Short mmCIF file of C-alpha atoms in Angstrom, two decimals:
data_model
loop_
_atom_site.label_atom_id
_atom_site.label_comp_id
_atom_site.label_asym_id
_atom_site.label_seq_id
_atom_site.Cartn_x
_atom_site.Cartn_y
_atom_site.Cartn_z
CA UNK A 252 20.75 -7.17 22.44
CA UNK A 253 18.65 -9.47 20.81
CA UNK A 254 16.02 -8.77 23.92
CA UNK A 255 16.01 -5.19 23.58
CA UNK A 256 15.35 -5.90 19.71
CA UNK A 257 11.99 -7.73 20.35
CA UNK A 258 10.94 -5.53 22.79
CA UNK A 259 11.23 -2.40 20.61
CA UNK A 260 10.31 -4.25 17.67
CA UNK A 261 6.93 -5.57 19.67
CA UNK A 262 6.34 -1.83 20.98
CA UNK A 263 6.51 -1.18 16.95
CA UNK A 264 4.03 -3.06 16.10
CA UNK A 265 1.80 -2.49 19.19
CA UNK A 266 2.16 1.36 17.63
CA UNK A 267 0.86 -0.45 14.18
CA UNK A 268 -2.36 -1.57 15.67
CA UNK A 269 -2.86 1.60 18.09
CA UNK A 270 -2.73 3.51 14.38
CA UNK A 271 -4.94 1.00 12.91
CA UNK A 272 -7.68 1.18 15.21
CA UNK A 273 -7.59 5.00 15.00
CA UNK A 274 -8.32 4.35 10.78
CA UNK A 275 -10.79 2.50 11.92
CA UNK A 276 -12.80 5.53 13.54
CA UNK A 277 -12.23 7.26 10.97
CA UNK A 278 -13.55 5.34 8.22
CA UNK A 279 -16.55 4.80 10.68
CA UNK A 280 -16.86 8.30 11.60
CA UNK A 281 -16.25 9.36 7.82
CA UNK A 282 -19.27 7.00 6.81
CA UNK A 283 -21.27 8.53 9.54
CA UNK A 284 -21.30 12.07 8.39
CA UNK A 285 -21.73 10.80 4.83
CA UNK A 286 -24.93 8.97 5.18
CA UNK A 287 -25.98 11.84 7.70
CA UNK A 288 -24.95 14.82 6.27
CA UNK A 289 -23.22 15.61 9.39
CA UNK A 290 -20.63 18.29 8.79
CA UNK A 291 -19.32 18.38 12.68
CA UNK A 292 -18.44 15.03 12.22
CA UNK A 293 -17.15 14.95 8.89
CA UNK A 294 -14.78 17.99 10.45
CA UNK A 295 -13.77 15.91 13.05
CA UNK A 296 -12.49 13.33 10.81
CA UNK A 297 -10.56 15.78 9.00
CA UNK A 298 -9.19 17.45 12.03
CA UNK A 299 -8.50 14.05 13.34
CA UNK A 300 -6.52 12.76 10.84
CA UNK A 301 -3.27 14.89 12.03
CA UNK A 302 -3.03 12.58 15.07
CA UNK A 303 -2.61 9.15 12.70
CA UNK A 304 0.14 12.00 11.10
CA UNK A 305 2.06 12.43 14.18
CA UNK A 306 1.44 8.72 15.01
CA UNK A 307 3.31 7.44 11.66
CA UNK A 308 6.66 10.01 12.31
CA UNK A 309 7.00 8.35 16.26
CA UNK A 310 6.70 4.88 14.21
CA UNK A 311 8.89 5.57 11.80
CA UNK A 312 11.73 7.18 14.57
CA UNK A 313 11.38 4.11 16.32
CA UNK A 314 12.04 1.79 13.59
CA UNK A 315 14.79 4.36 12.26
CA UNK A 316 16.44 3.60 16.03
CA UNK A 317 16.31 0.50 15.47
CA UNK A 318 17.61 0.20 12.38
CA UNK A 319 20.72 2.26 13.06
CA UNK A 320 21.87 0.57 16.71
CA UNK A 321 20.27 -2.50 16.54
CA UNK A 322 21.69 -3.68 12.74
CA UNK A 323 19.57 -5.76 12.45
CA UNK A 324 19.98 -8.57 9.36
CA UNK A 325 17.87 -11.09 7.09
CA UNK A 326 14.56 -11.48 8.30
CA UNK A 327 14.69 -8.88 11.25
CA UNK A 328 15.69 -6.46 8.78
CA UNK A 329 12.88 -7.27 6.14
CA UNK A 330 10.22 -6.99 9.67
CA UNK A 331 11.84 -3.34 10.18
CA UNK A 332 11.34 -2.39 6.71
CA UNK A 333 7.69 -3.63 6.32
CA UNK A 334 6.66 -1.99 9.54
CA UNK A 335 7.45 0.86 8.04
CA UNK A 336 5.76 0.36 4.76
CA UNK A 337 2.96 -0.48 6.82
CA UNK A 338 2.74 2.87 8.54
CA UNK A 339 2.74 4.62 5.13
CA UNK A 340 -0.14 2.43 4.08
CA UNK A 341 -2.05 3.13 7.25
CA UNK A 342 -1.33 6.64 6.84
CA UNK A 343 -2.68 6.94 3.62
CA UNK A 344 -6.15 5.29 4.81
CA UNK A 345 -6.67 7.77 7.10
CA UNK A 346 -6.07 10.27 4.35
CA UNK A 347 -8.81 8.62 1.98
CA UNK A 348 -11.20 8.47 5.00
CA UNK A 349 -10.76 12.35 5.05
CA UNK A 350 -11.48 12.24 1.13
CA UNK A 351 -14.72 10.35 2.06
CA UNK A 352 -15.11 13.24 5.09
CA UNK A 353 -15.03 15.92 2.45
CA UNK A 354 -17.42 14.55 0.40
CA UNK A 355 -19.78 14.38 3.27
CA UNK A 356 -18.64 18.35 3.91
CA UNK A 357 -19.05 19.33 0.38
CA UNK A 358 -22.87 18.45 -0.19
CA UNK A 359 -24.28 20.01 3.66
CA UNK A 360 -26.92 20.26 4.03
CA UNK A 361 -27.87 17.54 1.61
CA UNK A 362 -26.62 14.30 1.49
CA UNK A 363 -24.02 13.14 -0.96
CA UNK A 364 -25.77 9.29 -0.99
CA UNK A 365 -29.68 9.52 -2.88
CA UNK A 366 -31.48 7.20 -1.13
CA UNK A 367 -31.60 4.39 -4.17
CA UNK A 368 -27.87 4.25 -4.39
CA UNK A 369 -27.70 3.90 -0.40
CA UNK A 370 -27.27 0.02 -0.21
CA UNK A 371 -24.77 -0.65 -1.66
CA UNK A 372 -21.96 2.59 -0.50
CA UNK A 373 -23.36 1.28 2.84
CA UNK A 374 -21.97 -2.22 1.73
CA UNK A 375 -18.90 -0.79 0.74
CA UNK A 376 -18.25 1.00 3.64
CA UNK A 377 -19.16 -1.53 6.45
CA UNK A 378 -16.64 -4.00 4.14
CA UNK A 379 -13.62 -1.22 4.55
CA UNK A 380 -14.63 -1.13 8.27
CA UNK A 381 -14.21 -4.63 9.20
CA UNK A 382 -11.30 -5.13 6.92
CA UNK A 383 -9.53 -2.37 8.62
CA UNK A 384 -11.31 -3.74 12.33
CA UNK A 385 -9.88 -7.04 11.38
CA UNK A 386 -6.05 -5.55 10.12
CA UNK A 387 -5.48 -4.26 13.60
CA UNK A 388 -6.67 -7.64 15.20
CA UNK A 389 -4.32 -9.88 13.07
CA UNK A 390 -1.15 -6.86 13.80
CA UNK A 391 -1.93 -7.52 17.26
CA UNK A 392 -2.22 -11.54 17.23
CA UNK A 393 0.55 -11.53 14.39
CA UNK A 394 -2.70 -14.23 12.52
CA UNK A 395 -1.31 -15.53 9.56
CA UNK A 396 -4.34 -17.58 9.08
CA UNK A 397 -7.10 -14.16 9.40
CA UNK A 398 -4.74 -12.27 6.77
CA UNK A 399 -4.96 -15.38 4.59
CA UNK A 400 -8.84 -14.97 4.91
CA UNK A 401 -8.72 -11.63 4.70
CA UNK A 402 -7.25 -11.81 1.30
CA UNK A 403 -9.48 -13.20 -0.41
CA UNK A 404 -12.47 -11.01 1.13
CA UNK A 405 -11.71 -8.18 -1.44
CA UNK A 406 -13.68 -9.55 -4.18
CA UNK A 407 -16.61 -8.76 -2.52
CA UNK A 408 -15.27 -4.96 -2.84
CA UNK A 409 -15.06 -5.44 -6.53
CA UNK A 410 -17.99 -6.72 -6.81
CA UNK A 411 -20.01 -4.00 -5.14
CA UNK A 412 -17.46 -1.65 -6.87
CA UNK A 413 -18.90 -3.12 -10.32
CA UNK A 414 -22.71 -3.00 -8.77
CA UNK A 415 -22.00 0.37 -7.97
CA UNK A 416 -20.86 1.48 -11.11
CA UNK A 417 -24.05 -0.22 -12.53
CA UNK A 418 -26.45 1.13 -10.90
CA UNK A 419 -25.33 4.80 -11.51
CA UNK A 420 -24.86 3.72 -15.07
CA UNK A 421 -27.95 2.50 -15.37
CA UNK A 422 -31.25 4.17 -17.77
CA UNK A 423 -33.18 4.31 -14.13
CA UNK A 424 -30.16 6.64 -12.96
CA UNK A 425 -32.27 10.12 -11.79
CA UNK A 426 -29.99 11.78 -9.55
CA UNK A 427 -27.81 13.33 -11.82
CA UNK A 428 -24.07 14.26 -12.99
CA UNK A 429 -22.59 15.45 -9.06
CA UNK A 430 -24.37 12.36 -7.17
CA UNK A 431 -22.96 10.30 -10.05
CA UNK A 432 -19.54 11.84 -9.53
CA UNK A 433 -19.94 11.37 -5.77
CA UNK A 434 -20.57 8.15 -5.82
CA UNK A 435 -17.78 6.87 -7.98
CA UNK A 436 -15.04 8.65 -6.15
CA UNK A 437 -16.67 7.09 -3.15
CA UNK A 438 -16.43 3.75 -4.22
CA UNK A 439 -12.70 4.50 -5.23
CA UNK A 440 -12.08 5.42 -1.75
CA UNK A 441 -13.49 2.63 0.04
CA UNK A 442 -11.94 0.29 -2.68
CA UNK A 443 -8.63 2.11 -2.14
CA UNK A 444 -8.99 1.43 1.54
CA UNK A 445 -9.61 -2.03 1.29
CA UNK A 446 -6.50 -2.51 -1.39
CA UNK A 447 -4.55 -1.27 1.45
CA UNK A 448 -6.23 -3.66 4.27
CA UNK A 449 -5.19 -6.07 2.00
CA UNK A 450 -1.72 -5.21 2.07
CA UNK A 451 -0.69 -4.43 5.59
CA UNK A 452 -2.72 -7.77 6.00
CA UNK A 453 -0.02 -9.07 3.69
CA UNK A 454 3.06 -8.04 5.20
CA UNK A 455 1.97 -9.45 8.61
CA UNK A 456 1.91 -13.01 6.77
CA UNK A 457 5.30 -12.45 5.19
CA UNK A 458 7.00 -10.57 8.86
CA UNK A 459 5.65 -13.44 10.82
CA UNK A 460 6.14 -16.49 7.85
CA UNK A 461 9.03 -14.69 5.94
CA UNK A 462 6.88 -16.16 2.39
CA UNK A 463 3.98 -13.91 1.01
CA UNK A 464 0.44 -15.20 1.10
CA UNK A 465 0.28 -17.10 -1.98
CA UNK A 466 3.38 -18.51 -1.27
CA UNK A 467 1.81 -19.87 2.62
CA UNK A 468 -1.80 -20.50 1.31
CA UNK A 469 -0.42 -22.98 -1.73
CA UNK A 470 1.58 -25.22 1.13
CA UNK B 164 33.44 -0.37 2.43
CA UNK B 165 32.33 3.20 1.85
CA UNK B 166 33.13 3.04 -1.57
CA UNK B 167 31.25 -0.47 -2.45
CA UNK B 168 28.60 1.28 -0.23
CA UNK B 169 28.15 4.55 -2.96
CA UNK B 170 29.03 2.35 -5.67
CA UNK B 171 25.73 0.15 -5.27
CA UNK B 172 23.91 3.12 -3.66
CA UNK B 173 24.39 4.83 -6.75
CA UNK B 174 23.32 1.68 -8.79
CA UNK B 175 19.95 1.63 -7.18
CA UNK B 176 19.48 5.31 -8.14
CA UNK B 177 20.19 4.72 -11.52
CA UNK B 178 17.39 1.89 -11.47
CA UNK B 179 15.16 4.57 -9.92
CA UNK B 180 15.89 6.95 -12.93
CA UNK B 181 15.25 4.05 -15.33
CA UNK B 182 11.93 2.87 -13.74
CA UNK B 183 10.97 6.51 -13.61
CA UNK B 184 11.37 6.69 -17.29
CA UNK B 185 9.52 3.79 -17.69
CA UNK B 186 6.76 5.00 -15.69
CA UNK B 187 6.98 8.55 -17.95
CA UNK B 188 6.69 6.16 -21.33
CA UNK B 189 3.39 4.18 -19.84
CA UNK B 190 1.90 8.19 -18.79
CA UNK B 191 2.38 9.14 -22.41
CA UNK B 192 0.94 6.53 -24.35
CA UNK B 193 -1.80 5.70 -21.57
CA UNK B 194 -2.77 8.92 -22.97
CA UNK B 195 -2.72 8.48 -26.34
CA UNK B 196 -4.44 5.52 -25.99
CA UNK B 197 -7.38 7.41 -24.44
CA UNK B 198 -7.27 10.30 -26.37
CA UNK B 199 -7.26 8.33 -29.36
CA UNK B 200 -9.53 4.82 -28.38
CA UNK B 201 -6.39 2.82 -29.58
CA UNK B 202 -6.59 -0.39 -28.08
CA UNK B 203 -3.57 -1.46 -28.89
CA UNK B 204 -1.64 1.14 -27.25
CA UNK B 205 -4.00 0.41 -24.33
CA UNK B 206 -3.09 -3.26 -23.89
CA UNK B 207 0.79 -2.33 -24.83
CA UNK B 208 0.94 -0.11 -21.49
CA UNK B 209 -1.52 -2.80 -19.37
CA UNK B 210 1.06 -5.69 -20.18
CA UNK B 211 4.22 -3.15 -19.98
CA UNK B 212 3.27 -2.59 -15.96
CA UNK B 213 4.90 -6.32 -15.33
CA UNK B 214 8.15 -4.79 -16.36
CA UNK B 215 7.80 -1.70 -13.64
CA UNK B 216 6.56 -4.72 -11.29
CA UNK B 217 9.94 -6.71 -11.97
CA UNK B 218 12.12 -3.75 -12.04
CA UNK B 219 10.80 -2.78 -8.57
CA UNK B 220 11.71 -6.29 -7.81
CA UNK B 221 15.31 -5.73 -8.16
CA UNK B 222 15.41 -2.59 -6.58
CA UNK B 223 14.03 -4.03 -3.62
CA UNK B 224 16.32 -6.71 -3.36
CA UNK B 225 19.58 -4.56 -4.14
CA UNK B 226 18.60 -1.97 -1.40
CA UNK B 227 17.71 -4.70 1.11
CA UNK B 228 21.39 -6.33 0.25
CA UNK B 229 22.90 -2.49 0.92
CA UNK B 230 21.52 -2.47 4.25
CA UNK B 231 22.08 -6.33 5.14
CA UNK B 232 25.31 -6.26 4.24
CA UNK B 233 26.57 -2.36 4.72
CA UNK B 234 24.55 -1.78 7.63
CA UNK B 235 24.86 2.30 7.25
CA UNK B 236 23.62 4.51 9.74
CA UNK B 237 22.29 7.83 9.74
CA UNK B 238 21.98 9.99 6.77
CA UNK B 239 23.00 6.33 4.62
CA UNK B 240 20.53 4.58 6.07
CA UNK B 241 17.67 7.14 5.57
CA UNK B 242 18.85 7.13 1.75
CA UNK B 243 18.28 3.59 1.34
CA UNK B 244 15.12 3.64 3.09
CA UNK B 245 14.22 6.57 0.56
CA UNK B 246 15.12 4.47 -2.15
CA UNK B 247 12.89 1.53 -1.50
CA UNK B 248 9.91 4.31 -1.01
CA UNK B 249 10.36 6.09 -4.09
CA UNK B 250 10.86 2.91 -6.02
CA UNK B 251 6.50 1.98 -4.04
CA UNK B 252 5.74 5.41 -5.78
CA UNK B 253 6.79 4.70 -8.80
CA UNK B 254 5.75 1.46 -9.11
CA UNK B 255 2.29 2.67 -7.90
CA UNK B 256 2.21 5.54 -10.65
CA UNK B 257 2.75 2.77 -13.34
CA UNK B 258 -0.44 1.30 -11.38
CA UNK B 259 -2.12 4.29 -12.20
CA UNK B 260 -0.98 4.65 -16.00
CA UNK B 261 -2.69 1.18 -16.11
CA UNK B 262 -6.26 2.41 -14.94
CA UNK B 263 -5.84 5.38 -17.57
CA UNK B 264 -5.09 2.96 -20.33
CA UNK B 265 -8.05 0.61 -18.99
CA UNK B 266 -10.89 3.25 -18.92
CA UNK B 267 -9.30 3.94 -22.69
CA UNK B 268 -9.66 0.09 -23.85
CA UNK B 269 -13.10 0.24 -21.84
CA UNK B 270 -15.01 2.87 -24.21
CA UNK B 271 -13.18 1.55 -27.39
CA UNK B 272 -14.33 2.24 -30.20
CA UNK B 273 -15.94 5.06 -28.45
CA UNK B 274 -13.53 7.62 -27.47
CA UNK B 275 -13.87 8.24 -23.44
CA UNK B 276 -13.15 11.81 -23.27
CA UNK B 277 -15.77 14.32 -25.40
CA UNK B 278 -14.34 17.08 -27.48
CA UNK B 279 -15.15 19.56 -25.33
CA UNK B 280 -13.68 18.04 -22.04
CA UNK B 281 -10.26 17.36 -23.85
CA UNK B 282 -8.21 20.41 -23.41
CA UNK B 283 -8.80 19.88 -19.45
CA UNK B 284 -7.77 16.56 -19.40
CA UNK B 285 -5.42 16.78 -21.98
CA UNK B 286 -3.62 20.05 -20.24
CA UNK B 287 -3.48 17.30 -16.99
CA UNK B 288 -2.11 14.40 -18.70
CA UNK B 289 0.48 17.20 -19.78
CA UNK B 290 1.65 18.36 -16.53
CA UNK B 291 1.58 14.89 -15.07
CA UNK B 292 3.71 13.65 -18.24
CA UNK B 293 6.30 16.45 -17.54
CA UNK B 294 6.32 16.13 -14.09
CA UNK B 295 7.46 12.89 -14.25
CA UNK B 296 10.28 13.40 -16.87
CA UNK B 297 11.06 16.04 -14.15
CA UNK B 298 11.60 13.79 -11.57
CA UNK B 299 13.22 11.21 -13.97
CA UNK B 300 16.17 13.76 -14.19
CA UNK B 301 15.72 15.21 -10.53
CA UNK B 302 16.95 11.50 -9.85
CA UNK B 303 19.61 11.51 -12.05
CA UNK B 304 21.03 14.75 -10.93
CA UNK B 305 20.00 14.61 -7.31
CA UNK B 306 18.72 18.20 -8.48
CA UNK B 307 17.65 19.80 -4.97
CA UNK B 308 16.53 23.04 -6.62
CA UNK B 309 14.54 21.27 -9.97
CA UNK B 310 12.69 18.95 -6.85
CA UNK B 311 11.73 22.25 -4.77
CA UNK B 312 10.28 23.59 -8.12
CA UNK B 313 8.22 20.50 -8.80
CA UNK B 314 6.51 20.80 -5.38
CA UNK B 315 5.45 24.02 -5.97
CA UNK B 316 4.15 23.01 -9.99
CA UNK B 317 1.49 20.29 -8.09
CA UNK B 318 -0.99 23.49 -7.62
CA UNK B 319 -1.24 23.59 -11.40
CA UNK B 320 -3.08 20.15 -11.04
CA UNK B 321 -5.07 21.01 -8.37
CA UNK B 322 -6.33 24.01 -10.60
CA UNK B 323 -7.01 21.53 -13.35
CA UNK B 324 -9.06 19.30 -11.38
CA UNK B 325 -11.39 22.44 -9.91
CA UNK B 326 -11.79 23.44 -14.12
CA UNK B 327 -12.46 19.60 -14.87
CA UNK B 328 -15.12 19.45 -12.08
CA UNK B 329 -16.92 22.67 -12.57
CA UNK B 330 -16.93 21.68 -16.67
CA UNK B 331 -18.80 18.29 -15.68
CA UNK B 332 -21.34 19.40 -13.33
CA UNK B 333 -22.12 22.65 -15.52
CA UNK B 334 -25.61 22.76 -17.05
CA UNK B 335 -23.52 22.65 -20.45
CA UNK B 336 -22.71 19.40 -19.92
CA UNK B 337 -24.40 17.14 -23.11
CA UNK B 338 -22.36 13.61 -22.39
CA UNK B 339 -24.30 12.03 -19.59
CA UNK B 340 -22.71 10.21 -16.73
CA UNK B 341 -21.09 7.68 -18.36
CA UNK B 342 -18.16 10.50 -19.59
CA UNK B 343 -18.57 12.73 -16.32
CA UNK B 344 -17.56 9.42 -14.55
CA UNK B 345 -14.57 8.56 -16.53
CA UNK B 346 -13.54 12.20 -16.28
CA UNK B 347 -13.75 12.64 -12.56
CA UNK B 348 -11.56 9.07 -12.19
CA UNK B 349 -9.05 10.21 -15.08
CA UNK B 350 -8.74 13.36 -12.99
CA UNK B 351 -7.93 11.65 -10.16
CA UNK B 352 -5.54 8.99 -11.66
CA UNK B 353 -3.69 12.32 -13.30
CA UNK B 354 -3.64 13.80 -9.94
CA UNK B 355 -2.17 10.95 -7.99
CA UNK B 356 0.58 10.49 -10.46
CA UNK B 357 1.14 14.21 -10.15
CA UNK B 358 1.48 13.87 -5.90
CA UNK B 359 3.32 10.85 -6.58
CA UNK B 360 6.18 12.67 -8.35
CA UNK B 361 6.22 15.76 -6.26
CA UNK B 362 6.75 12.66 -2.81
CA UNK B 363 9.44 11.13 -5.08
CA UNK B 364 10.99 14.70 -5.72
CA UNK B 365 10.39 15.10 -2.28
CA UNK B 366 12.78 12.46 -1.25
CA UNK B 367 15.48 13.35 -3.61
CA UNK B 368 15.66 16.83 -1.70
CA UNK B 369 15.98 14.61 1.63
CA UNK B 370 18.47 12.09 0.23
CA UNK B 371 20.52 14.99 -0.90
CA UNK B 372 20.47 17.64 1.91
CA UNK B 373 18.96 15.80 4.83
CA UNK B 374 15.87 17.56 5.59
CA UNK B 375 12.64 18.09 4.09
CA UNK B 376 11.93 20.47 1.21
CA UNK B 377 9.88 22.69 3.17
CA UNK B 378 13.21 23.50 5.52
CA UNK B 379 15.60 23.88 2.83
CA UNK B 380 13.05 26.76 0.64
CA UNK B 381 13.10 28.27 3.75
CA UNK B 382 16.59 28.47 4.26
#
């Protein structure tokens, strides 16, 4: 019994980092089409994102099964429950990816980016990208010590979210009301993603640690 | 053992009605803080969201003690699991409330929204308010016909934010990119709350008949 519980529960979580990798191509894709104006890929992301759909419902089935023959208590039950809250949170990143894909659709043939502002959405981005490249890693390797780390990375998203914000705020601001616009929704959804990096990060230290982060970082 | 089971099942619900009026209190007066550049009212809904925070808390706990020590199956246990999602949404809309009441406090003692953007925004802080109350009874009554309604009410919103869009990026528009900003966020924050209620709505139709909305309107 208790056999059969690990082995579903692993093929769970094995599921979890599957999805997580396919977020990851999106976000990457999704940034590609932005900074390219590239509206085949930006459909492809949005087409895409039905898959990571259809991925979440077999996730949550299996952890419904096992919830209803295996029983499971304590801290078995609490892993259950917070693979599932990880699926809706993986879920939901590939559904801001597709924001960041419609964006990209929206302005073709320009591009949504101007030029000046490039730097730092491209910062944003590549930071969403390895948080969510990293996320799938530390589901796979169960790494309490990477989600730890990764943590604490998201101030560098705030910061570039408040750089952001200044530069389009700025008096040397030419490109407008809709790039403007663009841009802060952008950073929104890259932020957004990251938040939620964060969190599935999160409830890999508590699954494998049964604390939350603060709680194992402060030992 | 089935009784003890509805008794605390239907405890948990009645914390999800009280949260969700909580959450309907912090929508309201996140908006008058904005419409009015109160700070006061602004900081009284940013240090309210603790409350939501702790009263999620307890949820949690109580639903994760139904299924430790009940262990239902089937429809029972897909109810609890409902339960600790709807209680996420709702603590996430409070989330939300907060950012309103923050771009409020952040233009004080400006006023964030111009005149002539306020019936847009004012029309969506409306329908996200009422939705909310909505769902607040929905939860209460386990109304299956009130939650099928609400879904349908979420294209008012979507209207809303196509008017709020096409007002800011209009050659009309006199209030820079400062306001457009704080618009197209406030829009979104509005919006979110607005999905978030037609999900928790959502639920309620599952708890209650075991199938999604979209199968039971098409009954």
């Amino acid at each position: 019994m208790r056999d059969q519980f690990l082995e579903q529960l692993q093929a769970v979580f094995d599921d979890l980092a599957a999805i997580c990798r396919q977020v990851e191509s999106a976000v990457a894709q999704a940034t590609l089409a932005l900074m390219t104006g590239d509206v085949l890929t930006a459909e492809r992301v949005i087409s895409a994102d039905v898959d990571i759909d259809r991925a979440r419902e077999r996730v949550e089935d299996a952890a419904f099964d096992i919830l209803s023959l295996q029983q499971p208590v304590a801290g078995d039950l609490r892993t259950v429950v917070a693979a599932l809250r990880m699926v809706s949170e993986l879920e939901r990143m590939g559904d801001l990816s597709v924001h960041v894909a419609k964006i990209a659709r929206l302005r073709v043939p320009e591009i949504a980016v101007p030029e000046d502002a490039r730097p730092t959405i491209e910062r944003m981005a590549a930071v969403a990208e390895d948080m969510v490249r990293r996320v799938a890693q530390i589901i796979t390797d169960r790494d309490v010590e990477a989600a730890i780390v990764l943590g604490r990375d998201d101030e560098e998203m705030d910061q570039l979210r408040r750089t952001s914000f200044a530069e389009l705020l700025s008096d040397d601001w030419g490109h407008g009301v809709e790039a403007a616009v663009d841009i802060a929704l952008l950073g929104r959804y890259y932020e957004r993603i990251a938040d939620h990096a964060v969190s599935v990060a999160n409830r890999v230290v508590f699954v494998v640690t049964g604390e939350s982060p603060h709680a194992v970082s402060s030992h």
